[in-house]
Coordinates of C-alpha atoms in Angstrom, one line a residue:
X1 CA 31.3 137.0 55.7
X2 CA 34.0 139.1 54.2
X3 CA 35.9 141.7 56.1
X4 CA 38.9 143.6 54.8
X5 CA 41.6 144.9 56.9
X6 CA 45.1 146.4 56.4
X7 CA 46.9 145.1 59.5
X8 CA 49.5 147.1 61.4
X9 CA 49.5 145.2 64.6
X10 CA 52.2 144.9 67.3
X11 CA 52.7 141.7 69.1
X12 CA 53.3 141.5 72.8
X13 CA 53.7 138.1 74.2
X14 CA 54.0 135.4 71.5
X15 CA 53.7 131.8 71.4
X16 CA 54.5 128.5 72.7
X17 CA 56.0 126.7 75.7
X18 CA 54.7 123.3 76.7
X19 CA 53.0 120.2 75.6
X20 CA 49.7 118.8 74.7
X21 CA 47.9 118.6 78.0
X22 CA 44.5 117.1 77.4
X23 CA 43.4 120.3 75.7
X24 CA 45.6 123.3 74.8
X25 CA 47.0 125.7 77.3
X26 CA 48.3 128.8 75.7
X27 CA 50.7 130.6 77.9
X28 CA 52.0 132.8 75.2
X29 CA 51.2 130.2 72.4
X30 CA 51.5 127.0 74.3
X31 CA 50.3 123.5 73.6
X32 CA 48.4 123.2 76.8
X33 CA 45.0 124.3 78.2
X34 CA 43.7 127.7 77.3
X35 CA 45.0 130.6 79.3
X36 CA 41.5 132.1 79.4
X37 CA 39.0 133.5 81.9
X38 CA 37.9 131.5 85.0
X39 CA 36.0 128.4 83.8
X40 CA 32.2 128.6 84.0
X41 CA 30.3 127.3 87.0
X42 CA 29.0 124.5 84.7
X43 CA 32.6 123.5 83.8
X44 CA 33.7 123.5 87.4
X45 CA 30.7 121.3 88.4
X46 CA 31.4 118.9 85.6
X47 CA 35.0 118.6 86.8
X48 CA 33.8 118.0 90.4
X49 CA 31.6 115.2 89.1
X50 CA 34.8 113.4 88.0
X51 CA 36.6 113.6 91.3
X52 CA 37.8 110.3 92.9
X53 CA 36.4 108.9 96.1
X54 CA 39.0 108.1 98.7
X55 CA 38.3 104.4 98.5
X56 CA 38.6 104.4 94.7
X57 CA 42.2 105.7 94.3
X58 CA 43.9 102.9 92.3
X59 CA 47.3 101.4 93.1
X60 CA 49.6 103.8 91.4
X61 CA 52.6 102.8 89.3
X62 CA 54.6 105.7 90.8
X63 CA 53.3 106.4 94.3
X64 CA 54.6 109.5 96.1
X65 CA 52.8 110.9 99.2
X66 CA 54.8 114.2 99.0
X67 CA 53.3 117.0 101.0
X68 CA 53.2 120.5 99.4
X69 CA 52.8 123.4 101.8
X70 CA 51.8 127.0 100.8
X71 CA 50.7 130.3 102.2
X72 CA 47.8 130.6 104.8
X73 CA 48.4 127.0 105.8
X74 CA 47.5 125.5 102.4
X75 CA 48.4 121.9 102.2
X76 CA 48.1 119.5 99.2
X77 CA 49.3 115.9 99.1
X78 CA 50.6 114.6 95.8
X79 CA 49.6 110.9 95.9
X80 CA 51.4 109.9 92.8
X81 CA 51.2 109.2 89.1
X82 CA 50.2 106.6 86.5
X83 CA 51.5 106.4 82.9
X84 CA 50.1 104.4 80.0
X85 CA 53.6 103.6 78.7
X86 CA 56.9 102.6 80.3
X87 CA 59.0 105.1 78.4
X88 CA 58.8 108.5 76.7
X89 CA 59.7 108.7 73.1
X90 CA 59.9 111.3 70.3
X91 CA 56.7 111.2 68.2
X92 CA 54.7 109.1 70.7
X93 CA 52.2 110.7 73.0
X94 CA 52.1 109.3 76.6
X95 CA 49.3 110.0 79.0
X96 CA 50.4 110.9 82.5
X97 CA 47.7 110.9 85.2
X98 CA 48.4 112.7 88.5
X99 CA 46.4 112.3 91.8
X100 CA 46.2 115.1 94.4
X101 CA 44.5 115.1 97.8
X102 CA 43.5 118.6 99.1
X103 CA 43.8 119.0 102.9
X104 CA 43.6 122.8 102.8
X105 CA 43.0 124.7 99.5
X106 CA 45.5 126.9 97.8
X107 CA 44.8 130.7 97.7
X108 CA 44.0 132.5 94.4
X109 CA 46.6 132.7 91.7
X110 CA 48.4 129.4 92.3
X111 CA 48.9 127.1 89.4
X112 CA 50.1 123.6 88.6
X113 CA 53.4 123.0 86.8
X114 CA 54.7 119.9 85.2
X115 CA 58.4 119.8 84.1
X116 CA 60.2 117.1 82.2
X117 CA 64.0 117.2 82.7
X118 CA 66.9 115.1 81.5
X119 CA 69.9 114.9 83.9
X120 CA 73.4 113.5 83.4
X121 CA 75.2 111.4 85.9
X122 CA 76.3 114.4 87.8
X123 CA 72.8 115.8 88.1
X124 CA 73.3 118.6 85.6
X125 CA 70.1 119.3 83.6
X126 CA 70.7 118.8 79.8
X127 CA 67.2 119.0 78.4
X128 CA 64.0 120.5 79.7
X129 CA 60.4 121.2 78.6
X130 CA 57.3 122.3 80.4
X131 CA 53.9 120.7 80.3
X132 CA 52.1 123.2 82.6
X133 CA 48.4 123.2 82.2
X134 CA 45.1 123.9 83.9
X135 CA 44.0 120.6 85.5
X136 CA 41.2 118.4 84.3
X137 CA 41.1 119.7 80.7
X138 CA 41.1 123.4 81.7
X139 CA 38.0 123.0 83.9
X140 CA 39.4 122.9 87.4
X141 CA 42.1 125.4 88.3
X142 CA 44.0 124.9 91.5
X143 CA 42.3 127.7 93.5
X144 CA 38.9 126.0 92.9
X145 CA 40.0 122.8 94.7
X146 CA 38.2 122.1 98.0
X147 CA 39.3 120.4 101.2
X148 CA 38.8 116.7 101.1
X149 CA 38.8 116.3 97.3
X150 CA 40.9 113.9 95.4
X151 CA 41.8 115.3 91.9
X152 CA 42.7 113.1 89.0
X153 CA 44.3 115.0 86.3
X154 CA 45.4 113.5 82.9
X155 CA 47.5 115.1 80.2
X156 CA 49.7 114.0 77.3
X157 CA 53.4 114.5 76.6
X158 CA 56.1 113.4 74.2
X159 CA 59.7 114.2 73.8
X160 CA 60.9 117.1 71.7
X161 CA 63.0 116.2 68.7
X162 CA 66.0 117.8 70.3
X163 CA 65.9 115.6 73.4
X164 CA 69.2 114.3 74.8
X165 CA 69.6 111.8 77.6
X166 CA 68.3 108.3 78.3
X167 CA 66.1 109.2 81.3
X168 CA 63.4 111.8 81.9
X169 CA 62.3 113.1 85.4
X170 CA 58.7 114.1 85.7
X171 CA 58.6 117.0 88.2
X172 CA 55.4 118.4 89.8
X173 CA 54.6 121.4 91.9
X174 CA 52.5 124.5 92.5
X175 CA 53.7 128.1 91.6
X176 CA 52.7 131.7 91.5
X177 CA 55.1 134.3 90.0
X178 CA 58.6 133.4 91.3
X179 CA 57.2 131.4 94.4
X180 CA 56.5 127.7 94.8
X181 CA 54.7 125.6 97.4
X182 CA 57.4 124.1 99.5
X183 CA 57.8 120.3 99.5
X184 CA 57.7 119.3 103.1
X185 CA 58.1 115.5 102.6
X186 CA 58.6 113.1 99.8
X187 CA 61.2 112.9 97.1
X188 CA 62.1 116.2 95.5
X189 CA 64.9 117.9 93.6
X190 CA 65.8 120.6 96.1
X191 CA 64.0 123.2 94.1
X192 CA 60.5 122.4 95.6
X193 CA 59.7 120.2 92.7
X194 CA 58.3 116.7 93.6
X195 CA 60.0 114.0 91.6
X196 CA 57.0 112.1 90.4
X197 CA 58.8 109.5 88.3
X198 CA 61.9 108.7 86.2
X199 CA 61.1 107.2 82.9
X200 CA 63.5 105.8 80.3
X201 CA 63.5 107.8 77.0
X202 CA 63.7 106.6 73.4
X203 CA 65.1 109.0 70.9
X204 CA 64.0 109.0 67.2
X205 CA 65.0 111.0 64.2
X206 CA 62.5 113.8 63.4
X207 CA 60.9 113.8 59.9
X208 CA 62.5 116.1 57.4
X209 CA 61.1 119.6 57.2
X210 CA 58.6 120.3 54.4
X211 CA 59.1 122.1 51.1
X212 CA 56.5 124.2 49.3
X213 CA 56.9 125.5 45.8
X214 CA 55.6 129.1 45.5
X215 CA 54.7 129.8 41.8
X216 CA 55.0 133.3 40.5
X217 CA 51.9 135.0 39.1
X218 CA 51.8 135.4 35.3
X219 CA 52.6 138.8 34.0
X220 CA 49.5 141.1 34.4
X221 CA 47.7 138.7 36.7
X222 CA 46.1 140.2 39.9
X223 CA 44.6 138.7 43.0
X224 CA 41.7 140.3 44.8
X225 CA 42.1 139.9 48.6
X226 CA 38.6 138.7 49.4
X227 CA 39.1 135.2 50.9
X228 CA 37.4 133.5 47.9
X229 CA 40.4 132.0 46.0
X230 CA 38.5 132.1 42.7
X231 CA 41.2 133.6 40.5
X232 CA 42.7 131.0 38.0
X233 CA 46.2 131.4 39.5
X234 CA 45.0 129.8 42.8
X235 CA 44.1 126.6 41.0
X236 CA 47.8 126.3 39.9
X237 CA 49.2 127.0 43.3
X238 CA 50.9 124.0 45.1
X239 CA 49.2 122.9 48.3
X240 CA 51.0 122.3 51.5
X241 CA 49.0 119.1 52.0
X242 CA 47.1 118.4 55.2
X243 CA 48.4 120.1 58.4
X244 CA 49.4 117.6 61.0
X245 CA 49.6 117.5 64.8
X246 CA 52.5 119.7 65.9
X247 CA 53.7 117.3 68.5
X248 CA 53.9 114.1 66.7
X249 CA 53.0 114.6 63.0
X250 CA 49.8 112.6 63.3
X251 CA 46.7 113.5 61.2
X252 CA 44.7 116.5 62.5
X253 CA 41.0 115.8 63.2
X254 CA 39.9 118.7 61.0
X255 CA 41.9 119.2 57.9
X256 CA 43.8 122.4 57.1
X257 CA 46.2 123.5 54.4
X258 CA 47.8 126.5 52.9
X259 CA 48.8 127.5 49.3
X260 CA 51.2 130.3 48.3
X261 CA 51.8 132.6 45.3
X262 CA 54.0 135.6 44.7
X263 CA 54.7 138.5 42.4
X264 CA 57.4 141.2 42.4
X265 CA 55.8 143.0 45.4
X266 CA 53.9 140.5 47.5
X267 CA 53.7 137.0 48.9
X268 CA 50.1 135.6 48.9
X269 CA 48.8 132.9 51.3
X270 CA 45.5 131.0 51.1
X271 CA 44.6 129.1 54.3
X272 CA 41.7 126.6 54.2
X273 CA 40.4 125.0 57.4
X274 CA 37.6 122.5 57.7
X275 CA 35.8 123.5 60.9
X276 CA 32.5 122.4 62.4
X277 CA 32.5 125.2 64.9
X278 CA 33.9 128.5 63.6
X279 CA 34.3 131.1 66.3
X280 CA 36.4 134.1 67.4
X281 CA 35.4 136.9 69.8
X282 CA 38.6 139.0 70.1
X283 CA 38.4 142.1 68.0
X284 CA 41.4 144.3 68.8
X285 CA 44.9 144.2 67.2
X286 CA 47.4 142.7 69.6
X287 CA 44.7 140.7 71.4
X288 CA 45.7 137.2 72.4
X289 CA 44.5 135.6 69.2
X290 CA 46.3 132.3 70.0
X291 CA 43.8 131.7 72.8
X292 CA 41.1 131.2 70.2
X293 CA 40.8 129.9 66.6
X294 CA 43.6 131.4 64.4
X295 CA 45.9 130.9 61.4
X296 CA 49.6 131.7 61.9
X297 CA 52.5 132.2 59.6
X298 CA 56.2 132.4 60.6
X299 CA 58.8 133.6 58.0
X300 CA 62.6 133.5 58.4
X301 CA 63.5 134.8 55.0
X302 CA 67.3 134.6 55.2
X303 CA 67.3 131.3 57.1
X304 CA 69.6 132.6 59.8
X305 CA 67.6 131.0 62.6
X306 CA 67.4 134.3 64.4
X307 CA 65.5 137.1 62.7
X308 CA 61.9 136.3 61.6
X309 CA 58.4 137.6 61.5
X310 CA 55.1 136.2 62.8
X311 CA 51.6 137.0 61.3
X312 CA 48.2 135.8 62.5
X313 CA 44.6 136.2 61.4
X314 CA 41.4 135.0 63.1
X315 CA 38.1 133.9 61.6
X316 CA 36.8 137.3 62.6
X317 CA 39.6 138.8 60.4
X318 CA 41.4 140.3 63.3
X319 CA 45.2 140.3 62.8
X320 CA 48.5 141.0 64.4
X321 CA 52.1 141.0 63.2
X322 CA 55.4 140.9 65.0
X323 CA 59.1 141.4 64.0
X324 CA 61.5 139.3 66.1
X325 CA 65.1 140.3 65.7
X326 CA 66.1 137.5 68.1
X327 CA 64.3 134.3 69.2
X328 CA 61.1 135.4 70.9
X329 CA 62.3 139.0 71.0
X330 CA 59.1 140.7 69.9
X331 CA 59.3 144.3 68.6
X332 CA 55.9 145.8 69.3
X333 CA 56.4 149.0 67.2
X334 CA 56.8 147.2 63.8
X335 CA 54.1 147.2 61.1
X336 CA 54.0 144.7 58.3
X337 CA 51.4 146.2 56.0
X338 CA 49.6 143.0 55.4
X339 CA 46.1 142.9 53.9
X340 CA 43.7 140.1 54.9
X341 CA 40.2 138.8 54.2
X342 CA 38.2 136.0 55.6
X343 CA 35.3 133.9 54.4
X344 CA 33.3 131.8 56.9
X345 CA 31.4 128.9 55.5
X346 CA 28.8 128.7 58.2
X347 CA 27.8 131.1 61.0
X348 CA 30.6 132.8 63.0
X349 CA 30.2 132.6 66.8
X350 CA 27.0 130.6 66.7
X351 CA 28.2 127.7 68.8
X352 CA 25.0 125.5 68.6
X353 CA 25.0 124.9 64.8
X354 CA 27.3 123.0 62.4
X355 CA 29.7 125.0 60.3
X356 CA 31.8 123.7 57.4
X357 CA 35.0 125.7 57.1
X358 CA 36.8 129.1 57.1
X359 CA 39.2 130.6 54.6
X360 CA 41.8 133.3 55.1
X361 CA 43.6 135.1 52.3
X362 CA 46.7 137.2 53.0
X363 CA 48.7 139.7 50.9
X364 CA 52.2 140.1 52.6
X365 CA 54.6 142.8 51.2
X366 CA 57.9 141.0 50.4
X367 CA 59.8 143.8 52.1
X368 CA 57.9 142.9 55.4
X369 CA 60.1 139.8 55.6
X370 CA 63.1 142.0 56.4
X371 CA 61.4 143.3 59.6
X372 CA 63.2 146.5 60.5
X373 CA 66.5 145.6 58.8
X374 CA 67.5 147.7 55.8
X375 CA 68.6 144.8 53.8
X376 CA 68.3 141.0 54.1
X377 CA 69.7 138.2 51.9
X378 CA 66.9 136.8 49.8
X379 CA 64.6 139.8 50.1
X380 CA 63.1 140.5 47.6
X381 CA 63.3 136.9 46.2
X382 CA 63.9 135.8 42.7
X383 CA 63.2 132.4 41.1
X384 CA 65.4 129.9 43.0
X385 CA 65.4 131.8 46.3
X386 CA 64.6 129.7 49.4
X387 CA 62.9 131.2 52.5
X388 CA 62.4 129.3 55.7
X389 CA 58.8 129.4 57.0
X390 CA 56.1 127.5 58.9
X391 CA 52.3 127.7 59.1
X392 CA 50.0 126.7 62.0
X393 CA 46.4 126.6 63.1
X394 CA 44.7 126.5 66.5
X395 CA 41.3 124.9 66.5
X396 CA 39.1 125.0 69.6
X397 CA 35.9 123.0 68.8
X398 CA 33.1 123.2 71.2
X399 CA 33.0 120.4 73.8
X400 CA 36.2 118.7 72.4
X401 CA 39.8 118.8 73.0
X402 CA 41.6 121.7 71.3
X403 CA 44.1 120.9 68.6
X404 CA 47.3 122.6 67.3
X405 CA 48.2 121.6 63.8
X406 CA 50.8 122.8 61.3
X407 CA 52.7 122.3 58.1
X408 CA 56.2 121.3 59.3
X409 CA 55.6 119.8 62.8
X410 CA 58.0 121.3 65.3
X411 CA 57.7 118.2 67.5
X412 CA 57.9 120.4 70.6
X413 CA 55.5 122.7 72.3
X414 CA 57.0 125.7 70.6
X415 CA 55.9 127.2 67.3
X416 CA 59.1 129.2 67.3
X417 CA 61.2 126.1 66.7
X418 CA 63.1 127.7 63.8
X419 CA 65.1 124.6 63.1
X420 CA 61.9 122.8 62.2
X421 CA 60.7 125.4 59.7
X422 CA 60.0 124.2 56.1
X423 CA 61.2 125.7 52.9
X424 CA 59.4 128.1 50.6
X425 CA 61.0 127.6 47.2
X426 CA 60.2 130.5 44.8
X427 CA 59.5 129.4 41.3
X428 CA 58.9 131.1 38.0
X429 CA 55.4 131.4 36.4
X430 CA 55.8 127.9 35.0
X431 CA 56.5 126.5 38.5
X432 CA 60.2 125.8 37.8
X433 CA 62.6 126.4 40.7
X434 CA 66.2 127.0 39.4
X435 CA 68.6 124.8 41.5
X436 CA 71.3 126.7 43.4
X437 CA 72.0 124.0 45.9
X438 CA 74.9 122.3 44.1
X439 CA 78.4 123.7 44.8
X440 CA 79.3 126.4 42.3
X441 CA 82.2 128.8 42.0
X442 CA 81.4 132.5 42.7
X443 CA 80.2 134.2 39.6
X444 CA 78.9 131.1 37.9
X445 CA 75.3 131.5 39.1
X446 CA 72.7 132.5 36.5
X447 CA 73.0 136.2 36.1
X448 CA 69.6 137.0 37.6
X449 CA 70.5 135.1 40.8
X450 CA 74.1 136.4 40.9
X451 CA 72.8 140.0 40.7
X452 CA 70.2 139.3 43.4
X453 CA 72.8 137.9 45.7
X454 CA 75.2 140.7 45.2
X455 CA 72.4 143.2 45.9
X456 CA 71.4 141.4 49.1
X457 CA 74.5 140.0 50.7
X458 CA 74.0 137.8 53.8
X459 CA 74.4 139.7 57.1
X460 CA 76.7 138.2 59.7
X461 CA 75.0 135.4 61.7
X462 CA 74.9 136.4 65.4
X463 CA 76.7 134.2 67.9
X464 CA 76.2 133.4 71.5
X465 CA 73.4 131.9 73.6
X466 CA 69.8 132.2 72.5
X467 CA 68.1 134.9 74.6
X468 CA 65.5 133.7 77.1
X469 CA 61.8 133.9 76.5
X470 CA 60.3 137.3 77.1
X471 CA 58.0 137.3 80.1
X472 CA 59.3 134.1 81.5
X473 CA 59.4 133.8 85.3
X474 CA 62.6 134.4 87.1
X475 CA 65.1 131.6 87.6
X476 CA 63.8 129.1 90.1
X477 CA 60.1 129.6 89.1
X478 CA 58.1 127.0 87.2
X479 CA 58.9 128.5 83.9
X480 CA 62.6 128.5 83.7
X481 CA 63.7 126.5 80.7
X482 CA 67.2 126.3 79.5
X483 CA 66.7 127.0 75.8
X484 CA 69.3 125.3 73.6
X485 CA 71.0 127.4 70.9
X486 CA 69.1 127.5 67.7
X487 CA 71.1 125.8 64.9
X488 CA 72.5 128.3 62.4
X489 CA 71.9 127.9 58.7
X490 CA 74.8 128.7 56.5
X491 CA 74.2 130.3 53.0
X492 CA 74.3 127.7 50.2
X493 CA 77.7 127.0 48.7
X494 CA 78.7 129.5 46.0
X495 CA 76.8 132.4 47.6
X496 CA 78.5 135.3 49.4
X497 CA 78.9 134.4 53.0
X498 CA 79.0 130.7 52.4
X499 CA 82.0 128.7 53.8
X500 CA 84.7 128.1 51.2
X501 CA 84.7 124.9 49.4
X502 CA 87.3 122.4 50.4
X503 CA 90.2 122.4 47.9
X504 CA 90.4 119.5 45.6
X505 CA 93.2 117.0 46.7
X506 CA 96.4 117.3 44.7
X507 CA 96.8 114.7 42.0
X508 CA 99.4 112.0 42.9
X509 CA 100.8 109.1 41.1
X510 CA 99.1 105.9 42.0
X511 CA 101.1 103.7 44.4
X512 CA 102.6 100.6 43.1
X513 CA 100.5 97.5 43.5
X514 CA 101.2 95.6 46.7
X515 CA 103.2 92.5 46.6
X516 CA 101.5 89.2 47.3
X517 CA 103.0 89.3 50.8
X518 CA 101.4 92.6 51.7
X519 CA 97.9 92.2 50.1
X520 CA 95.1 92.0 52.6
X521 CA 93.9 88.6 53.5
X522 CA 91.1 87.4 51.3
X523 CA 92.0 89.8 48.4
X524 CA 92.9 88.4 45.0
X525 CA 94.2 89.8 41.8

């Protein structure tokens, strides 16, 4: 199937808070269970078949017994939690299993939250992430729970790469809008969050971001945007290599990759995804494509860690685009002018057969990387220019756990983790990337680079705290993260806007050799 479309789509509520939670929940684009319509009756019945009998509740490693009280007399007891590891660590998924006993069901609209907080000795929160999700792999939302049931809910978490602190509190509760069930008894934090457990944490250095060489098309070469990748230039394009799990960098069950090329006007992307069940039903621009199968591209062309664009295309060749002048600050009026085409190797939306793969080809105008800015350093690029970027895929196979994979794993439940973006290195038609990373004096760059830099000087890097997530609940609700500032990326030495090089130390006469009496012990000669 081939469908062409020139995309001019605004993006309302983008991507990702949260953690892998059995399957993926996308509240914006979240690594949790899908924020979709009410589960089917068959799914609810399947969940109920997995409920726990009162006499089969195991001895829990972290017992609680906290009572949560809500409107209309709703009453739910949090029995406690098990974990399959004794500590949380960066890059290691840990399964948490929670047990709830329903005494009187919750009304409509109430949802489960799971927070992971790090606190210092004075109790001040230093790190925070959310693992909110629909219980039992998205099949048994809280309002479906019935009196007398005991719910066993498992999900997986690991620490973000930016984690600080040697302890993590697992905090549980129920929320709707800015309200929470009150914690009537049991250990809590004073904000109606049950303290399920405190686990030690093990930090680890995140893997280095990726680098992809983007070869320039030979003079006169053209690419037809048809999703086929059959032009000779695509055979010379460097591949990203297999996409990996966004949370821990582990291999993805169904392989995915992206290749890139460029010319004087456009950046071209070629996504290829193995997929045994290709589907997508949303057909309007600005639909919540991230709740279904989708390919995504983020581009921070000047590397300032603030201004960037996001592009998406589904197997149905539905697209949207978004300009973000600040972290998660979506501008819905912006149009990128991208052109896309999709090829499905199988049958789209036929869920009972076996498909092979789907491909997406994108033509992105280079000027789109500026968003709504008049100028931006590095736009348009020349050989040697480096853009920051990342690429992702959501895969929702039938009957199996959904998977988020990507090129440079963010290691947190947030595809907007700009500090984990990889590098797009623009090369010439032979695939050579001129090096501009070594310190050089102003004016000593190759003329083509020097002219490009002077024509596109770096804009001042904004300072101050990173804005909050658009659409997040008010302070005190379940979704109230304290987002750490995004690290700022300085221009390379020798470019306008870069910090001055440290002056060379003044030459001095060498000191006279020390006498034998003053030489360090053990030294000779």
